[in-house]
Coordinates of C-alpha atoms and ligand atoms in Angstrom, one line a residue:
X276 CA 7.3 40.7 72.4
X277 CA 9.9 42.9 71.7
X278 CA 10.0 41.9 67.7
X279 CA 6.6 41.8 65.9
X280 CA 4.8 40.9 61.7
X281 CA 2.2 43.3 60.7
X282 CA 0.5 40.5 58.3
X283 CA -2.3 40.8 56.2
X284 CA -4.4 38.1 56.3
X285 CA -6.7 38.7 53.2
X286 CA -6.1 39.9 49.8
X287 CA -4.2 43.4 50.5
X288 CA -6.1 46.6 52.1
X289 CA -7.0 45.7 55.3
X290 CA -5.7 48.5 57.3
X291 CA -1.7 47.2 57.8
X292 CA -0.6 50.7 57.6
X293 CA -2.9 52.1 60.5
X294 CA -2.2 49.4 63.2
X295 CA 1.9 49.7 61.8
X296 CA 1.5 53.8 62.3
X297 CA 0.0 52.8 66.0
X298 CA 2.4 50.2 67.3
X299 CA 4.7 51.8 66.1
X300 CA 4.3 54.5 69.3
X301 CA 5.8 51.9 71.0
X302 CA 8.9 50.5 68.8
X303 CA 12.2 51.3 68.5
X304 CA 12.0 50.9 64.5
X305 CA 9.4 49.7 61.7
X306 CA 11.1 47.3 58.7
X307 CA 8.5 47.1 55.0
X308 CA 10.5 44.2 54.8
X309 CA 8.3 43.1 50.8
X310 CA 6.8 44.6 47.9
X311 CA 7.2 48.0 46.7
X312 CA 5.0 51.1 45.9
X313 CA 2.3 48.7 44.7
X314 CA 0.8 48.9 48.3
X315 CA -0.6 51.6 49.6
X316 CA -0.8 52.1 53.5
X317 CA -3.1 54.5 54.5
X318 CA -3.2 56.5 58.2
X319 CA -4.6 59.1 59.5
X320 CA -3.2 61.5 62.1
X321 CA -5.3 64.1 63.7
X322 CA -7.7 63.6 61.0
X323 CA -4.5 64.4 58.8
X324 CA -4.7 61.4 55.7
X325 CA -0.8 60.7 55.1
X326 CA -1.4 57.7 51.9
X327 CA 2.3 55.1 52.6
X328 CA 3.2 53.4 48.5
X329 CA 6.9 52.3 50.1
X330 CA 7.5 54.0 52.8
X331 CA 7.6 52.4 56.3
X332 CA 4.4 53.3 58.4
X333 CA 6.2 54.4 61.4
X334 CA 7.2 57.4 59.2
X335 CA 5.0 60.4 61.1
X336 CA 6.2 58.9 64.3
X337 CA 9.6 61.3 64.9
X338 CA 13.1 59.5 66.4
X339 CA 12.2 56.0 64.8
X340 CA 14.4 54.4 62.8
X341 CA 12.8 53.1 59.7
X342 CA 14.0 50.3 57.0
X343 CA 13.3 49.8 53.7
X344 CA 14.6 46.1 54.0
X345 CA 16.0 43.4 51.4
X346 CA 13.5 42.0 50.0
X347 CA 11.7 45.1 49.2
X348 CA 11.5 45.8 45.1
X349 CA 12.0 49.7 44.9
X350 CA 11.2 52.8 42.9
X351 CA 13.4 55.8 43.4
X352 CA 11.1 58.7 41.5
X353 CA 8.5 57.4 43.7
X354 CA 10.0 57.2 46.4
X355 CA 11.9 60.2 46.4
X356 CA 8.4 61.9 46.0
X357 CA 7.0 60.2 48.3
X358 CA 9.9 61.7 51.0
X359 CA 9.7 65.1 49.2
X360 CA 5.9 65.3 50.4
X361 CA 7.1 64.4 53.9
X362 CA 8.8 67.9 53.9
X363 CA 10.3 69.4 57.1
X364 CA 8.8 66.7 58.4
X365 CA 11.5 64.5 61.3
X366 CA 11.5 61.5 59.7
X367 CA 14.9 58.8 60.0
X368 CA 15.0 56.4 56.8
X369 CA 17.3 53.4 55.1
X370 CA 17.6 51.4 52.5
X371 CA 19.5 47.7 52.1
X372 CA 21.5 48.7 49.6
X373 CA 20.2 44.3 48.8
X374 CA 16.9 45.6 47.9
X375 CA 16.0 45.5 44.1
X376 CA 15.6 48.8 41.8
X377 CA 12.4 49.3 39.8
X378 CA 13.4 50.9 36.4
X379 CA 11.6 53.3 34.1
X380 CA 11.6 49.2 31.5
X381 CA 10.1 47.6 34.0
X382 CA 6.4 49.8 34.6
X383 CA 7.0 49.4 31.2
X384 CA 6.9 45.6 30.3
X385 CA 4.2 44.7 33.8
X386 CA 1.3 47.2 31.2
X387 CA 3.3 45.5 28.4
X388 CA 2.7 41.8 29.6
X389 CA -1.2 42.3 31.1
X390 CA -1.7 43.7 28.1
X391 CA -1.4 40.9 26.5
X392 CA -2.3 37.7 28.8
X393 CA -6.1 36.6 28.4
X394 CA -7.1 35.8 32.0
X395 CA -5.0 39.0 33.3
X396 CA -4.4 39.5 37.0
X397 CA -4.9 42.7 37.2
X398 CA -1.5 43.6 39.0
X399 CA -1.2 47.4 39.7
X400 CA 0.8 48.2 36.5
X401 CA 4.7 49.3 38.9
X402 CA 6.7 47.2 37.3
X403 CA 6.6 44.7 40.4
X404 CA 6.1 41.2 38.4
X405 CA 9.3 42.4 36.4
X406 CA 11.2 43.7 39.0
X407 CA 11.6 40.4 40.4
X408 CA 11.7 38.3 38.3
X409 CA 15.2 40.2 37.2
X410 CA 16.5 39.1 40.7
X411 CA 14.9 35.5 40.6
X412 CA 16.9 35.6 36.9
X413 CA 19.3 37.5 38.0
X414 CA 20.0 40.5 36.3
X415 CA 18.2 42.9 38.6
X416 CA 20.0 45.6 39.3
X417 CA 20.0 45.8 43.1
X418 CA 20.6 49.6 45.8
X419 CA 24.1 48.9 46.1
X420 CA 24.8 49.2 43.1
X421 CA 22.6 51.5 41.8
X422 CA 24.0 54.4 43.7
X423 CA 27.2 53.5 42.8
X424 CA 28.0 55.7 39.9
X425 CA 30.5 54.2 38.2
X426 CA 28.7 50.0 38.9
X427 CA 24.9 51.8 37.7
X428 CA 26.7 53.1 34.8
X429 CA 27.7 50.1 33.9
X430 CA 25.0 47.6 34.8
X431 CA 22.7 49.3 33.1
X432 CA 24.5 49.6 29.5
X433 CA 24.2 45.7 29.8
X434 CA 21.0 46.0 30.8
X435 CA 19.4 47.6 28.3
X436 CA 20.3 45.5 25.5
X437 CA 18.8 42.5 27.8
X438 CA 15.3 45.5 27.4
X439 CA 15.1 46.8 24.9
X440 CA 15.1 42.8 23.6
X441 CA 12.1 41.8 25.9
X442 CA 10.4 45.0 25.4
X443 CA 10.5 44.9 21.1
X444 CA 7.9 41.2 21.1
X445 CA 5.0 42.9 22.6
X446 CA 6.0 46.2 19.8
X447 CA 7.8 49.1 22.7
X448 CA 10.1 51.3 21.1
X449 CA 14.6 50.8 22.6
X450 CA 14.8 52.7 25.7
X451 CA 17.5 55.3 24.7
X452 CA 20.7 54.9 28.4
X453 CA 21.6 58.1 28.0
X454 CA 18.2 59.7 28.7
X455 CA 17.5 57.1 31.6
X456 CA 20.8 57.3 33.2
X457 CA 21.0 61.2 33.0
X458 CA 18.0 61.1 35.5
X459 CA 18.3 58.1 37.2
X460 CA 21.9 59.2 38.6
X461 CA 19.9 62.4 40.1
X462 CA 17.8 60.5 42.6
X463 CA 21.0 57.2 42.9
X464 CA 22.7 61.2 44.1
X465 CA 19.7 62.1 46.8
X466 CA 19.2 58.5 47.9
X467 CA 22.8 57.6 48.2
X468 CA 23.7 58.3 51.8
X469 CA 20.1 56.8 53.3
X470 CA 21.0 53.2 51.8
X471 CA 23.4 50.5 53.9
X472 CA 23.0 47.3 55.3
X473 CA 19.9 47.0 57.2
X474 CA 20.5 43.4 58.0
X475 CA 23.8 44.8 60.7
X476 CA 20.9 47.2 61.8
X477 CA 17.8 45.2 63.0
X478 CA 20.6 42.6 64.0
X479 CA 21.6 45.9 66.1
X480 CA 18.7 47.3 67.6
X481 CA 17.4 43.4 68.3
X482 CA 20.0 42.7 69.7
X483 CA 19.8 46.1 72.4
X484 CA 16.0 44.6 73.2
X485 CA 15.1 47.1 71.1
X486 CA 11.2 46.7 70.4
X487 CA 11.4 45.9 66.4
X488 CA 7.7 46.2 63.6
X489 CA 8.2 44.1 61.1
X490 CA 6.0 45.5 58.3
X491 CA 4.7 43.0 55.6
X492 CA 2.3 44.9 52.5
X493 CA -0.1 43.1 50.1
X494 CA -1.8 40.0 52.2
X495 CA -1.4 36.7 52.5
X496 CA -3.6 35.6 50.3
X497 CA -1.2 37.4 47.5
X498 CA 1.7 35.6 48.4
X499 CA 2.6 33.8 45.3
X500 CA 3.3 30.2 47.3
X501 CA 0.1 30.7 49.6
X502 CA -1.9 33.0 48.2
X503 CA -3.8 32.3 44.8
X504 CA -1.3 31.7 42.0
X505 CA -1.3 32.7 39.8
X506 CA -3.9 35.6 41.0
X507 CA -1.0 36.9 43.8
X508 CA 1.8 39.8 43.2
X509 CA 5.3 39.0 42.8
X510 CA 6.6 37.9 46.4
X511 CA 6.4 36.3 49.8
X512 CA 3.8 38.6 52.4
X513 CA 3.8 36.9 55.7
X514 CA 5.1 36.5 58.6
X515 CA 6.9 32.8 57.5
X516 CA 9.3 35.2 54.8
X517 CA 10.5 37.9 57.0
X518 CA 13.9 36.4 57.8
X519 CA 14.8 36.1 54.5
X520 CA 13.6 39.0 53.4
X521 CA 15.0 41.4 55.9
X522 CA 18.3 39.0 57.0
X523 CA 17.1 37.6 60.6
X524 CA 17.0 34.7 62.5
X525 CA 13.6 32.9 62.2
X526 CA 14.3 32.5 65.8
X527 CA 14.4 35.8 66.3
X528 CA 10.9 36.6 65.4
X529 CA 8.6 36.1 68.2
X530 CA 4.6 36.8 66.7
X531 CA 2.6 38.1 64.3
X532 CA -0.3 40.2 64.6
X533 CA -2.8 39.1 61.7
X534 CA -4.7 41.8 60.1
X535 CA -8.0 41.4 58.8
X536 CA -11.1 44.0 57.7
X537 CA -14.1 42.6 59.4
X538 CA -15.2 42.0 56.4
X539 CA -12.9 40.6 52.6
X540 CA -12.2 42.5 50.0
X541 CA -10.0 42.4 46.5
X542 CA -9.0 44.3 44.0
X543 CA -7.1 42.3 41.0
X544 CA -9.1 39.4 38.7
X545 CA -9.3 36.0 40.8
X546 CA -11.8 34.6 42.6
X547 CA -13.4 35.9 46.7
X548 CA -16.0 32.8 47.3
X549 CA -18.3 35.7 49.6
X550 CA -18.2 38.4 47.6
X551 CA -21.8 40.1 47.4
X552 CA -22.8 41.9 44.3
X553 CA -25.8 43.4 46.4
X554 CA -27.1 46.6 47.3
X555 CA -24.3 45.7 51.0
X556 CA -21.6 45.6 48.9
X557 CA -22.8 49.3 48.0
X558 CA -23.2 49.9 51.4
X559 CA -19.7 48.9 52.0
X560 CA -17.6 49.6 49.5
X561 CA -19.2 54.0 50.2
X562 CA -18.5 54.0 53.7
X563 CA -15.7 51.7 53.9
X564 CA -14.5 54.0 51.4
X565 CA -12.9 51.0 49.4
X566 CA -11.6 53.2 46.2
X567 CA -7.4 51.8 46.0
X568 CA -4.8 53.8 47.9
X569 CA -2.4 53.0 45.1
X570 CA -4.8 52.3 42.1
X571 CA -8.5 54.2 42.9
X572 CA -9.8 50.9 42.0
X573 CA -13.6 49.5 42.9
X574 CA -12.2 47.7 45.6
X575 CA -14.4 44.0 45.5
X576 CA -16.9 43.7 48.5
X577 CA -17.6 40.4 50.7
X578 CA -18.4 39.6 54.0
X579 CA -15.6 37.3 55.7
X580 CA -14.2 34.8 55.1
X581 CA -12.4 32.6 57.6
X582 CA -11.3 29.8 56.1
X583 CA -9.0 32.5 54.5
X584 CA -7.5 33.5 58.3
X585 CA -7.2 30.2 58.8
X586 CA -5.3 29.5 55.7
X587 CA -3.3 33.0 57.0
X588 CA -2.8 31.6 59.9
X589 CA -1.1 28.1 58.9
X590 CA 0.7 28.9 56.0
X591 CA 3.0 31.4 57.6
X592 CA 1.9 32.1 61.1
X593 CA -0.5 34.7 63.6
X594 CA 0.1 34.9 67.1
X595 CA -3.3 37.4 67.2
X596 CA -5.7 38.8 64.9
X597 CA -6.5 42.6 64.8
X598 CA -9.7 43.6 63.4
X599 CA -10.3 47.0 61.4
X600 CA -13.6 48.8 60.1
X601 CA -15.6 47.2 62.9
X602 CA -17.2 50.6 62.4
X603 CA -18.5 49.9 58.9
X604 CA -20.9 46.8 59.9
X605 CA -22.6 49.0 61.7
X606 CA -26.6 48.8 60.7
X607 CA -26.3 45.5 58.7
X608 CA -29.2 43.3 60.2
X609 CA -27.8 40.4 60.1
X610 CA -24.0 39.8 59.3
X611 CA -22.7 36.0 57.4
X612 CA -19.8 34.5 57.8
X613 CA -18.1 32.4 56.0
X614 CA -17.0 29.0 58.6
X615 CA -15.9 26.5 55.7
X616 CA -16.5 25.9 51.9
X617 CA -18.9 23.5 50.2
X618 CA -16.5 21.8 47.1
X619 CA -18.0 19.4 44.8
X620 CA -20.6 18.0 47.0
X621 CA -17.9 17.7 49.9
X622 CA -17.3 20.3 53.1
X623 CA -13.7 21.9 52.8
X624 CA -11.5 23.8 55.6
X625 CA -8.5 24.6 53.4
X626 CA -8.3 26.9 50.1
X627 CA -7.3 24.0 46.9
X628 CA -3.9 25.2 46.1
X629 CA -6.2 24.8 42.2
X630 CA -7.4 28.5 41.6
X631 CA -9.9 26.7 39.2
X632 CA -10.7 24.2 43.0
X633 CA -11.4 27.7 44.5
X634 CA -13.6 29.7 42.2
X635 CA -15.9 26.6 42.0
X636 CA -16.3 26.7 46.6
X637 CA -19.4 27.4 48.2
X638 CA -18.9 29.6 51.3
X639 CA -20.4 28.2 54.0
X640 CA -21.8 30.5 56.2
X641 CA -23.4 31.8 59.8
X642 CA -26.1 34.0 60.1
X643 CA -25.0 36.8 63.6
X644 CA -27.1 39.7 64.6
X645 CA -25.6 42.6 63.4
X646 CA -25.7 45.9 65.1
X647 CA -27.0 49.2 65.0
X648 CA -24.9 52.0 67.1
X649 CA -22.2 54.1 65.8
X650 CA -19.2 52.3 66.8
X651 CA -16.5 55.5 65.5
X652 CA -15.9 56.8 69.0
X653 CA -16.0 53.4 71.3
X654 CA -12.4 53.1 73.8
X655 CA -12.3 50.1 74.9
X656 CA -13.7 46.1 73.9
X657 CA -16.5 46.7 76.4
X658 CA -19.0 50.0 75.4
X659 CA -18.5 47.5 71.8
X660 CA -22.1 46.6 70.9
X661 CA -23.4 43.3 71.8
X662 CA -23.7 42.0 68.6
X663 CA -19.8 43.5 68.0
X664 CA -18.6 41.8 71.1
X665 CA -20.5 38.9 69.7
X666 CA -19.1 38.9 66.5
X667 CA -15.3 39.8 67.1
X668 CA -15.8 36.6 69.9
X669 CA -17.0 34.3 67.3
X670 CA -13.8 35.3 65.2
X671 CA -11.7 34.1 67.6
X672 CA -13.8 31.0 68.2
X673 CA -13.9 29.7 64.7
X674 CA -9.7 30.7 64.7
X675 CA -8.2 30.0 67.5
X676 CA -6.2 33.2 67.2
X677 CA -6.9 36.0 70.4
X678 CA -8.4 39.5 68.7
X679 CA -5.7 41.4 70.9
X680 CA -6.8 44.8 69.1
X681 CA -10.2 46.2 67.0
X682 CA -10.4 49.7 65.0
X683 CA -13.3 51.8 64.5
X684 CA -12.2 54.7 62.6
X685 CA -9.0 55.7 60.8
X686 CA -8.2 58.2 63.0
X687 CA -4.8 56.5 65.1
X688 CA -7.0 57.0 68.3
X689 CA -10.0 54.7 67.4
X690 CA -7.6 51.7 67.5
X691 CA -8.5 49.8 70.8
X692 CA -6.0 47.5 72.6
X693 CA -8.0 44.3 74.1
X694 CA -5.0 42.5 74.4
X695 CA -1.3 44.3 74.9
X696 CA 1.3 41.5 73.2
X697 CA 3.5 44.1 72.1
Ligands
IMP252 P1 1.3 43.4 41.4 O1 2.0 43.7 42.9 O2 1.1 45.1 40.9 O3 2.0 42.9 40.7 O4 -0.7 43.3 41.1 C1 -0.6 42.0 41.7 C2 -1.9 41.7 41.9 O5 -1.4 41.9 43.2 C3 -3.1 42.1 41.3 O6 -4.2 42.1 42.1 C4 -3.8 43.5 42.8 O7 -4.2 43.7 42.1 C5 -2.8 42.7 44.3 N1 -2.1 44.7 44.6 C6 -0.9 44.3 44.4 N2 -0.3 45.8 45.5 C7 -2.0 45.0 46.5 C8 -1.4 45.7 47.6 O8 -0.5 46.8 48.2 N3 -3.2 45.6 47.1 C9 -4.3 44.9 47.7 N4 -3.9 44.0 46.7 C10 -2.5 44.6 46.3

């Protein structure tokens, strides 16, 4: 396939960064298509750990064009801090002139709104929801305006009137135009050389027959439309959203690799049917380092839930699966896998649209034999212990999707291809 999307099939943190970094080695461009610095993509290369938030995970591969597409919301200050950490490295980035800018008032409103809610969403407090709200409300500031000093000045003074009114509702002090303009003008000057029409860039790359990797952030269950609303983010991480978020025709997207952990995690609020609160949860959390890359919050942990993956397949499309963190499951005697739910005495194999119903489902489990061996050095599917092979086969049989990649540790070299689809 020439163009492939890497998409999360759970509630984010599936290891998309690692899979993107791995596949980027054979790609010409990598395109982040939604979300912002709420994402935390960890890549380990030769023992060194990189935590990326807004920058595409292809960045560690020199000569690859990395694109922040129009569907993203970008915090200029945070992006520059991230870029500064790459000082001395050889990289290429381009930022869409249509991407929206996250400004200080978005961060303040995110925090204030959350504080005011009885049923909190548990956002990352990065200003994501408020920035996308402005986009939908048609009052947002786009990158193209931000890097044009005159436009930035006039738009900011207009926007601040409205934002200060909103901040006052939450009892917050008004923001001063000069403080923001003086600080952010410096960021705009630094980012200006990277801002361009990225849709043209991506389409040209595709028409030359080169390989394009689209990198999703968060996961399908955090999708604004197909996730566990309202406990979701404010964009769509699905493969189906790539065309609109990048300016590429739908028929130019060849396929999607759905990334899933060998178990399930979730951060933030909202139902999670297979959640565990026992010794197995603690074992998985510590062994899998299940603490947020962006917020440091301990992640909720549970058994693998295949209903989620089937949902990701139907709502956004998946042509193959990448199973990450398989090594974390070694030394557990029996592995449970959720294959359906029970709701009001009925067995269902889909996610109810009402979050209250979803909160009431009971998982229907199949028990599989666990494996004892340390598999972190495994280099092929055949080298896996039989029980681990059966675990992978079970996922394939139940979901009807081929597992094309699995990974047995954080390093790029601990990623194993079963079927070369990209
Ligand atoms: P927001 O995206 O900051 O508005 O947060 C909305 C919900 O999405 C919260 O439950 C967050 O914890 C969750 N979320 C956002 N980004 C990520 C991510 O990259 N990984 C996991 N959860 C995320």
